[in-house]
Amino acid sequence: MNMKTVLGIVAALVVVVAIGLGPRLAHWFGVAVPGASTSETTAAVSIGGPFELVNGAGETVTDKDFRGKWMLVYFGYTFCPDVCPTSLGTVAAALDGLDPETVEKITPVFITVDPERDTPEAVGKYVSHFHPDMVGLTGSPEQVDAAVKVYRAYYKKQPQEDGPYLMDHSSVTYLMNPEGDFVRHFSHGVPPDAMADGLREAMGVPGA
């Protein structure tokens, strides 16, 4: 087997792996994959499940406290310099684009991936800058890690030589139905009006 043949086989294997992992990577990092919708990229993955965290008032809450409401769940941290504010701003703008009756059925939820710095007071104050209905959640490192795992999210601390550490993390917004089941996700960078249309469609609201 000559070198040209070997290189051809390697190239073919790379393409196969890329096709297979593309949707999964898109979900983890919140980027779009050509030909794959935001719902298709996560359809084959079990997302969501039990969690126990602490809200901005210092109260312990679980996933069951949100039953009966649609949830928009986002994982980030209050020290995030750009991605988190952009994504949460998109959620807020999308909700503002819906009629009040529909908004009452949705609870936007921010879950920190940085419990070391994000106290209950910190997450409560942070989410208040985006939307009055947004709930900020934190907890012990073990509680946060458990929530991250059931949502198949990602995070990793990144030390900085010239300042406070940053957190790498997935940047997608999960839509969960009133029974707590995953419906679809919205990638980072989706326009607010597109998110609003996606919410109407998922909820069966006229105007989608």
PDB file of C-alpha atoms in Angstrom:
ATOM      1  CA  MET A   1       0.000   0.000   0.000  1.00  0.00           C
ATOM      2  CA  ASN A   2       1.599   3.257  -1.109  1.00  0.00           C
ATOM      3  CA  MET A   3       1.589   6.536   0.826  1.00  0.00           C
ATOM      4  CA  LYS A   4      -1.042   8.135  -1.395  1.00  0.00           C
ATOM      5  CA  THR A   5      -3.469   5.294  -0.644  1.00  0.00           C
ATOM      6  CA  VAL A   6      -2.774   5.520   3.092  1.00  0.00           C
ATOM      7  CA  LEU A   7      -3.405   9.257   3.110  1.00  0.00           C
ATOM      8  CA  GLY A   8      -6.662   8.713   1.240  1.00  0.00           C
ATOM      9  CA  ILE A   9      -7.875   6.224   3.836  1.00  0.00           C
ATOM     10  CA  VAL A  10      -6.916   8.554   6.702  1.00  0.00           C
ATOM     11  CA  ALA A  11      -8.741  11.449   5.073  1.00  0.00           C
ATOM     12  CA  ALA A  12     -11.869   9.330   4.641  1.00  0.00           C
ATOM     13  CA  LEU A  13     -11.782   8.270   8.305  1.00  0.00           C
ATOM     14  CA  VAL A  14     -11.445  11.910   9.408  1.00  0.00           C
ATOM     15  CA  VAL A  15     -14.548  12.827   7.408  1.00  0.00           C
ATOM     16  CA  VAL A  16     -16.546   9.946   8.918  1.00  0.00           C
ATOM     17  CA  VAL A  17     -15.543  10.907  12.460  1.00  0.00           C
ATOM     18  CA  ALA A  18     -16.334  14.575  11.817  1.00  0.00           C
ATOM     19  CA  ILE A  19     -19.785  13.703  10.503  1.00  0.00           C
ATOM     20  CA  GLY A  20     -20.474  11.490  13.487  1.00  0.00           C
ATOM     21  CA  LEU A  21     -19.225  13.903  16.142  1.00  0.00           C
ATOM     22  CA  GLY A  22     -20.272  17.157  14.526  1.00  0.00           C
ATOM     23  CA  PRO A  23     -23.752  17.336  16.090  1.00  0.00           C
ATOM     24  CA  ARG A  24     -22.415  16.337  19.520  1.00  0.00           C
ATOM     25  CA  LEU A  25     -19.693  19.022  19.343  1.00  0.00           C
ATOM     26  CA  ALA A  26     -22.271  21.549  18.205  1.00  0.00           C
ATOM     27  CA  HIS A  27     -24.332  20.802  21.296  1.00  0.00           C
ATOM     28  CA  TRP A  28     -21.368  21.068  23.677  1.00  0.00           C
ATOM     29  CA  PHE A  29     -20.050  24.332  22.313  1.00  0.00           C
ATOM     30  CA  GLY A  30     -23.191  25.972  20.986  1.00  0.00           C
ATOM     31  CA  VAL A  31     -22.143  26.267  17.366  1.00  0.00           C
ATOM     32  CA  ALA A  32     -24.175  25.511  14.285  1.00  0.00           C
ATOM     33  CA  VAL A  33     -23.467  22.520  12.066  1.00  0.00           C
ATOM     34  CA  PRO A  34     -24.546  22.908   8.421  1.00  0.00           C
ATOM     35  CA  GLY A  35     -27.560  20.726   7.714  1.00  0.00           C
ATOM     36  CA  ALA A  36     -28.349  20.066  11.376  1.00  0.00           C
ATOM     37  CA  SER A  37     -31.140  21.897  13.203  1.00  0.00           C
ATOM     38  CA  THR A  38     -30.874  22.933  16.830  1.00  0.00           C
ATOM     39  CA  SER A  39     -33.306  20.190  17.766  1.00  0.00           C
ATOM     40  CA  GLU A  40     -31.607  17.461  15.712  1.00  0.00           C
ATOM     41  CA  THR A  41     -28.206  17.991  17.321  1.00  0.00           C
ATOM     42  CA  THR A  42     -29.480  16.824  20.713  1.00  0.00           C
ATOM     43  CA  ALA A  43     -32.394  14.569  19.815  1.00  0.00           C
ATOM     44  CA  ALA A  44     -30.444  11.355  20.404  1.00  0.00           C
ATOM     45  CA  VAL A  45     -29.012  12.456  23.759  1.00  0.00           C
ATOM     46  CA  SER A  46     -30.859  12.173  27.079  1.00  0.00           C
ATOM     47  CA  ILE A  47     -30.846  15.679  28.551  1.00  0.00           C
ATOM     48  CA  GLY A  48     -32.173  16.917  31.866  1.00  0.00           C
ATOM     49  CA  GLY A  49     -32.995  15.190  35.105  1.00  0.00           C
ATOM     50  CA  PRO A  50     -33.042  15.607  38.876  1.00  0.00           C
ATOM     51  CA  PHE A  51     -31.061  18.411  40.498  1.00  0.00           C
ATOM     52  CA  GLU A  52     -30.919  20.125  43.871  1.00  0.00           C
ATOM     53  CA  LEU A  53     -29.546  23.667  43.967  1.00  0.00           C
ATOM     54  CA  VAL A  54     -29.906  26.960  45.840  1.00  0.00           C
ATOM     55  CA  ASN A  55     -31.686  30.058  44.516  1.00  0.00           C
ATOM     56  CA  GLY A  56     -30.897  33.728  45.013  1.00  0.00           C
ATOM     57  CA  ALA A  57     -32.852  33.814  48.280  1.00  0.00           C
ATOM     58  CA  GLY A  58     -30.772  30.992  49.730  1.00  0.00           C
ATOM     59  CA  GLU A  59     -33.598  28.480  49.395  1.00  0.00           C
ATOM     60  CA  THR A  60     -33.023  24.910  48.290  1.00  0.00           C
ATOM     61  CA  VAL A  61     -34.875  24.108  45.068  1.00  0.00           C
ATOM     62  CA  THR A  62     -35.098  21.002  42.917  1.00  0.00           C
ATOM     63  CA  ASP A  63     -36.149  20.288  39.361  1.00  0.00           C
ATOM     64  CA  LYS A  64     -39.609  19.372  40.681  1.00  0.00           C
ATOM     65  CA  ASP A  65     -40.177  22.981  41.814  1.00  0.00           C
ATOM     66  CA  PHE A  66     -40.345  23.958  38.129  1.00  0.00           C
ATOM     67  CA  ARG A  67     -42.943  21.395  37.082  1.00  0.00           C
ATOM     68  CA  GLY A  68     -45.895  22.920  35.303  1.00  0.00           C
ATOM     69  CA  LYS A  69     -43.711  25.563  33.645  1.00  0.00           C
ATOM     70  CA  TRP A  70     -41.610  25.514  30.502  1.00  0.00           C
ATOM     71  CA  MET A  71     -37.958  26.102  31.385  1.00  0.00           C
ATOM     72  CA  LEU A  72     -35.199  27.848  29.458  1.00  0.00           C
ATOM     73  CA  VAL A  73     -32.026  26.594  31.135  1.00  0.00           C
ATOM     74  CA  TYR A  74     -28.596  28.134  30.622  1.00  0.00           C
ATOM     75  CA  PHE A  75     -25.281  27.213  32.280  1.00  0.00           C
ATOM     76  CA  GLY A  76     -22.729  30.002  32.778  1.00  0.00           C
ATOM     77  CA  TYR A  77     -21.175  32.177  35.477  1.00  0.00           C
ATOM     78  CA  THR A  78     -21.501  35.749  36.688  1.00  0.00           C
ATOM     79  CA  PHE A  79     -17.872  36.658  35.937  1.00  0.00           C
ATOM     80  CA  CYS A  80     -18.322  35.647  32.291  1.00  0.00           C
ATOM     81  CA  PRO A  81     -17.051  38.556  30.189  1.00  0.00           C
ATOM     82  CA  ASP A  82     -19.190  38.203  27.065  1.00  0.00           C
ATOM     83  CA  VAL A  83     -20.853  34.907  26.137  1.00  0.00           C
ATOM     84  CA  CYS A  84     -23.175  34.647  29.156  1.00  0.00           C
ATOM     85  CA  PRO A  85     -24.460  38.231  29.017  1.00  0.00           C
ATOM     86  CA  THR A  86     -25.102  37.818  25.295  1.00  0.00           C
ATOM     87  CA  SER A  87     -27.004  34.538  25.703  1.00  0.00           C
ATOM     88  CA  LEU A  88     -29.040  35.730  28.680  1.00  0.00           C
ATOM     89  CA  GLY A  89     -29.783  38.969  26.869  1.00  0.00           C
ATOM     90  CA  THR A  90     -31.088  36.909  23.958  1.00  0.00           C
ATOM     91  CA  VAL A  91     -33.359  34.935  26.300  1.00  0.00           C
ATOM     92  CA  ALA A  92     -34.698  38.163  27.793  1.00  0.00           C
ATOM     93  CA  ALA A  93     -35.298  39.731  24.381  1.00  0.00           C
ATOM     94  CA  ALA A  94     -37.016  36.584  23.119  1.00  0.00           C
ATOM     95  CA  LEU A  95     -39.374  36.611  26.103  1.00  0.00           C
ATOM     96  CA  ASP A  96     -40.088  40.268  25.533  1.00  0.00           C
ATOM     97  CA  GLY A  97     -41.147  39.310  22.008  1.00  0.00           C
ATOM     98  CA  LEU A  98     -43.842  36.947  23.276  1.00  0.00           C
ATOM     99  CA  ASP A  99     -47.297  37.828  24.532  1.00  0.00           C
ATOM    100  CA  PRO A 100     -47.625  38.089  28.344  1.00  0.00           C
ATOM    101  CA  GLU A 101     -49.810  34.982  28.600  1.00  0.00           C
ATOM    102  CA  THR A 102     -47.089  32.878  26.970  1.00  0.00           C
ATOM    103  CA  VAL A 103     -44.317  34.414  29.075  1.00  0.00           C
ATOM    104  CA  GLU A 104     -46.195  33.437  32.242  1.00  0.00           C
ATOM    105  CA  LYS A 105     -45.774  29.800  31.233  1.00  0.00           C
ATOM    106  CA  ILE A 106     -41.960  30.044  30.972  1.00  0.00           C
ATOM    107  CA  THR A 107     -39.284  30.223  33.669  1.00  0.00           C
ATOM    108  CA  PRO A 108     -35.804  31.216  32.469  1.00  0.00           C
ATOM    109  CA  VAL A 109     -33.148  29.565  34.658  1.00  0.00           C
ATOM    110  CA  PHE A 110     -29.458  30.434  34.987  1.00  0.00           C
ATOM    111  CA  ILE A 111     -27.286  27.755  36.627  1.00  0.00           C
ATOM    112  CA  THR A 112     -23.747  28.755  37.533  1.00  0.00           C
ATOM    113  CA  VAL A 113     -20.761  26.558  36.728  1.00  0.00           C
ATOM    114  CA  ASP A 114     -18.635  28.613  39.151  1.00  0.00           C
ATOM    115  CA  PRO A 115     -20.012  27.904  42.641  1.00  0.00           C
ATOM    116  CA  GLU A 116     -16.690  28.961  44.160  1.00  0.00           C
ATOM    117  CA  ARG A 117     -17.458  32.607  43.431  1.00  0.00           C
ATOM    118  CA  ASP A 118     -21.172  32.612  42.607  1.00  0.00           C
ATOM    119  CA  THR A 119     -22.994  32.768  45.932  1.00  0.00           C
ATOM    120  CA  PRO A 120     -26.803  32.714  46.116  1.00  0.00           C
ATOM    121  CA  GLU A 121     -26.793  36.497  46.503  1.00  0.00           C
ATOM    122  CA  ALA A 122     -24.487  36.893  43.497  1.00  0.00           C
ATOM    123  CA  VAL A 123     -26.589  34.795  41.115  1.00  0.00           C
ATOM    124  CA  GLY A 124     -29.784  36.428  42.350  1.00  0.00           C
ATOM    125  CA  LYS A 125     -28.435  39.909  41.678  1.00  0.00           C
ATOM    126  CA  TYR A 126     -26.939  38.867  38.344  1.00  0.00           C
ATOM    127  CA  VAL A 127     -30.117  37.475  36.799  1.00  0.00           C
ATOM    128  CA  SER A 128     -32.128  40.498  37.934  1.00  0.00           C
ATOM    129  CA  HIS A 129     -30.261  42.537  35.320  1.00  0.00           C
ATOM    130  CA  PHE A 130     -31.737  40.452  32.511  1.00  0.00           C
ATOM    131  CA  HIS A 131     -35.350  39.542  33.232  1.00  0.00           C
ATOM    132  CA  PRO A 132     -37.604  39.809  36.313  1.00  0.00           C
ATOM    133  CA  ASP A 133     -38.696  36.170  35.967  1.00  0.00           C
ATOM    134  CA  MET A 134     -35.202  34.740  35.595  1.00  0.00           C
ATOM    135  CA  VAL A 135     -34.095  32.409  38.409  1.00  0.00           C
ATOM    136  CA  GLY A 136     -30.423  32.159  39.375  1.00  0.00           C
ATOM    137  CA  LEU A 137     -29.188  28.895  40.878  1.00  0.00           C
ATOM    138  CA  THR A 138     -25.952  27.861  42.551  1.00  0.00           C
ATOM    139  CA  GLY A 139     -24.938  25.255  45.124  1.00  0.00           C
ATOM    140  CA  SER A 140     -22.018  23.211  46.317  1.00  0.00           C
ATOM    141  CA  PRO A 141     -19.485  22.066  43.711  1.00  0.00           C
ATOM    142  CA  GLU A 142     -21.007  18.597  43.940  1.00  0.00           C
ATOM    143  CA  GLN A 143     -24.545  19.885  43.385  1.00  0.00           C
ATOM    144  CA  VAL A 144     -23.514  22.016  40.430  1.00  0.00           C
ATOM    145  CA  ASP A 145     -21.523  19.182  38.891  1.00  0.00           C
ATOM    146  CA  ALA A 146     -24.511  16.856  39.201  1.00  0.00           C
ATOM    147  CA  ALA A 147     -26.755  19.363  37.399  1.00  0.00           C
ATOM    148  CA  VAL A 148     -24.175  19.877  34.663  1.00  0.00           C
ATOM    149  CA  LYS A 149     -23.958  16.134  34.103  1.00  0.00           C
ATOM    150  CA  VAL A 150     -27.687  15.487  33.775  1.00  0.00           C
ATOM    151  CA  TYR A 151     -27.900  18.281  31.198  1.00  0.00           C
ATOM    152  CA  ARG A 152     -24.835  16.957  29.351  1.00  0.00           C
ATOM    153  CA  ALA A 153     -23.262  20.405  29.650  1.00  0.00           C
ATOM    154  CA  TYR A 154     -19.548  21.181  29.922  1.00  0.00           C
ATOM    155  CA  TYR A 155     -17.314  23.405  32.056  1.00  0.00           C
ATOM    156  CA  LYS A 156     -13.668  23.693  33.001  1.00  0.00           C
ATOM    157  CA  LYS A 157     -11.733  26.214  35.074  1.00  0.00           C
ATOM    158  CA  GLN A 158      -9.086  28.117  33.127  1.00  0.00           C
ATOM    159  CA  PRO A 159      -6.426  29.818  35.317  1.00  0.00           C
ATOM    160  CA  GLN A 160      -5.121  33.138  34.008  1.00  0.00           C
ATOM    161  CA  GLU A 161      -1.606  34.465  34.535  1.00  0.00           C
ATOM    162  CA  ASP A 162      -2.686  38.091  34.715  1.00  0.00           C
ATOM    163  CA  GLY A 163      -6.020  37.986  36.520  1.00  0.00           C
ATOM    164  CA  PRO A 164      -8.907  35.971  37.983  1.00  0.00           C
ATOM    165  CA  TYR A 165      -9.606  32.573  36.477  1.00  0.00           C
ATOM    166  CA  LEU A 166     -12.164  32.128  33.721  1.00  0.00           C
ATOM    167  CA  MET A 167     -14.509  29.235  33.020  1.00  0.00           C
ATOM    168  CA  ASP A 168     -14.790  27.431  29.711  1.00  0.00           C
ATOM    169  CA  HIS A 169     -18.342  26.188  29.333  1.00  0.00           C
ATOM    170  CA  SER A 170     -20.923  25.076  26.834  1.00  0.00           C
ATOM    171  CA  SER A 171     -23.179  27.867  25.647  1.00  0.00           C
ATOM    172  CA  VAL A 172     -26.588  26.538  24.704  1.00  0.00           C
ATOM    173  CA  THR A 173     -30.037  27.257  26.079  1.00  0.00           C
ATOM    174  CA  TYR A 174     -32.166  24.195  26.811  1.00  0.00           C
ATOM    175  CA  LEU A 175     -35.933  24.207  26.461  1.00  0.00           C
ATOM    176  CA  MET A 176     -37.659  21.803  28.847  1.00  0.00           C
ATOM    177  CA  ASN A 177     -41.396  21.141  28.813  1.00  0.00           C
ATOM    178  CA  PRO A 178     -43.700  21.384  31.873  1.00  0.00           C
ATOM    179  CA  GLU A 179     -43.035  17.710  32.667  1.00  0.00           C
ATOM    180  CA  GLY A 180     -39.298  18.365  32.795  1.00  0.00           C
ATOM    181  CA  ASP A 181     -38.506  16.675  29.487  1.00  0.00           C
ATOM    182  CA  PHE A 182     -36.047  18.062  26.967  1.00  0.00           C
ATOM    183  CA  VAL A 183     -37.652  19.567  23.858  1.00  0.00           C
ATOM    184  CA  ARG A 184     -34.861  21.335  21.979  1.00  0.00           C
ATOM    185  CA  HIS A 185     -31.928  23.675  22.450  1.00  0.00           C
ATOM    186  CA  PHE A 186     -30.956  27.066  21.072  1.00  0.00           C
ATOM    187  CA  SER A 187     -27.351  27.613  20.039  1.00  0.00           C
ATOM    188  CA  HIS A 188     -25.342  30.642  21.105  1.00  0.00           C
ATOM    189  CA  GLY A 189     -25.823  33.452  18.612  1.00  0.00           C
ATOM    190  CA  VAL A 190     -29.417  32.628  17.692  1.00  0.00           C
ATOM    191  CA  PRO A 191     -31.365  35.876  17.109  1.00  0.00           C
ATOM    192  CA  PRO A 192     -34.016  36.705  19.725  1.00  0.00           C
ATOM    193  CA  ASP A 193     -36.832  36.622  17.172  1.00  0.00           C
ATOM    194  CA  ALA A 194     -35.754  33.140  16.040  1.00  0.00           C
ATOM    195  CA  MET A 195     -35.763  31.955  19.661  1.00  0.00           C
ATOM    196  CA  ALA A 196     -39.202  33.476  20.168  1.00  0.00           C
ATOM    197  CA  ASP A 197     -40.481  31.690  17.059  1.00  0.00           C
ATOM    198  CA  GLY A 198     -38.960  28.434  18.298  1.00  0.00           C
ATOM    199  CA  LEU A 199     -40.695  28.834  21.647  1.00  0.00           C
ATOM    200  CA  ARG A 200     -44.059  29.503  20.017  1.00  0.00           C
ATOM    201  CA  GLU A 201     -43.659  26.457  17.786  1.00  0.00           C
ATOM    202  CA  ALA A 202     -42.664  24.157  20.658  1.00  0.00           C
ATOM    203  CA  MET A 203     -45.464  25.443  22.879  1.00  0.00           C
ATOM    204  CA  GLY A 204     -48.089  25.372  20.153  1.00  0.00           C
ATOM    205  CA  VAL A 205     -48.667  29.109  20.363  1.00  0.00           C
ATOM    206  CA  PRO A 206     -50.170  30.802  17.268  1.00  0.00           C
ATOM    207  CA  GLY A 207     -47.825  33.079  15.379  1.00  0.00           C
ATOM    208  CA  ALA A 208     -44.868  30.682  15.061  1.00  0.00           C
TER     209      ALA A 208
END
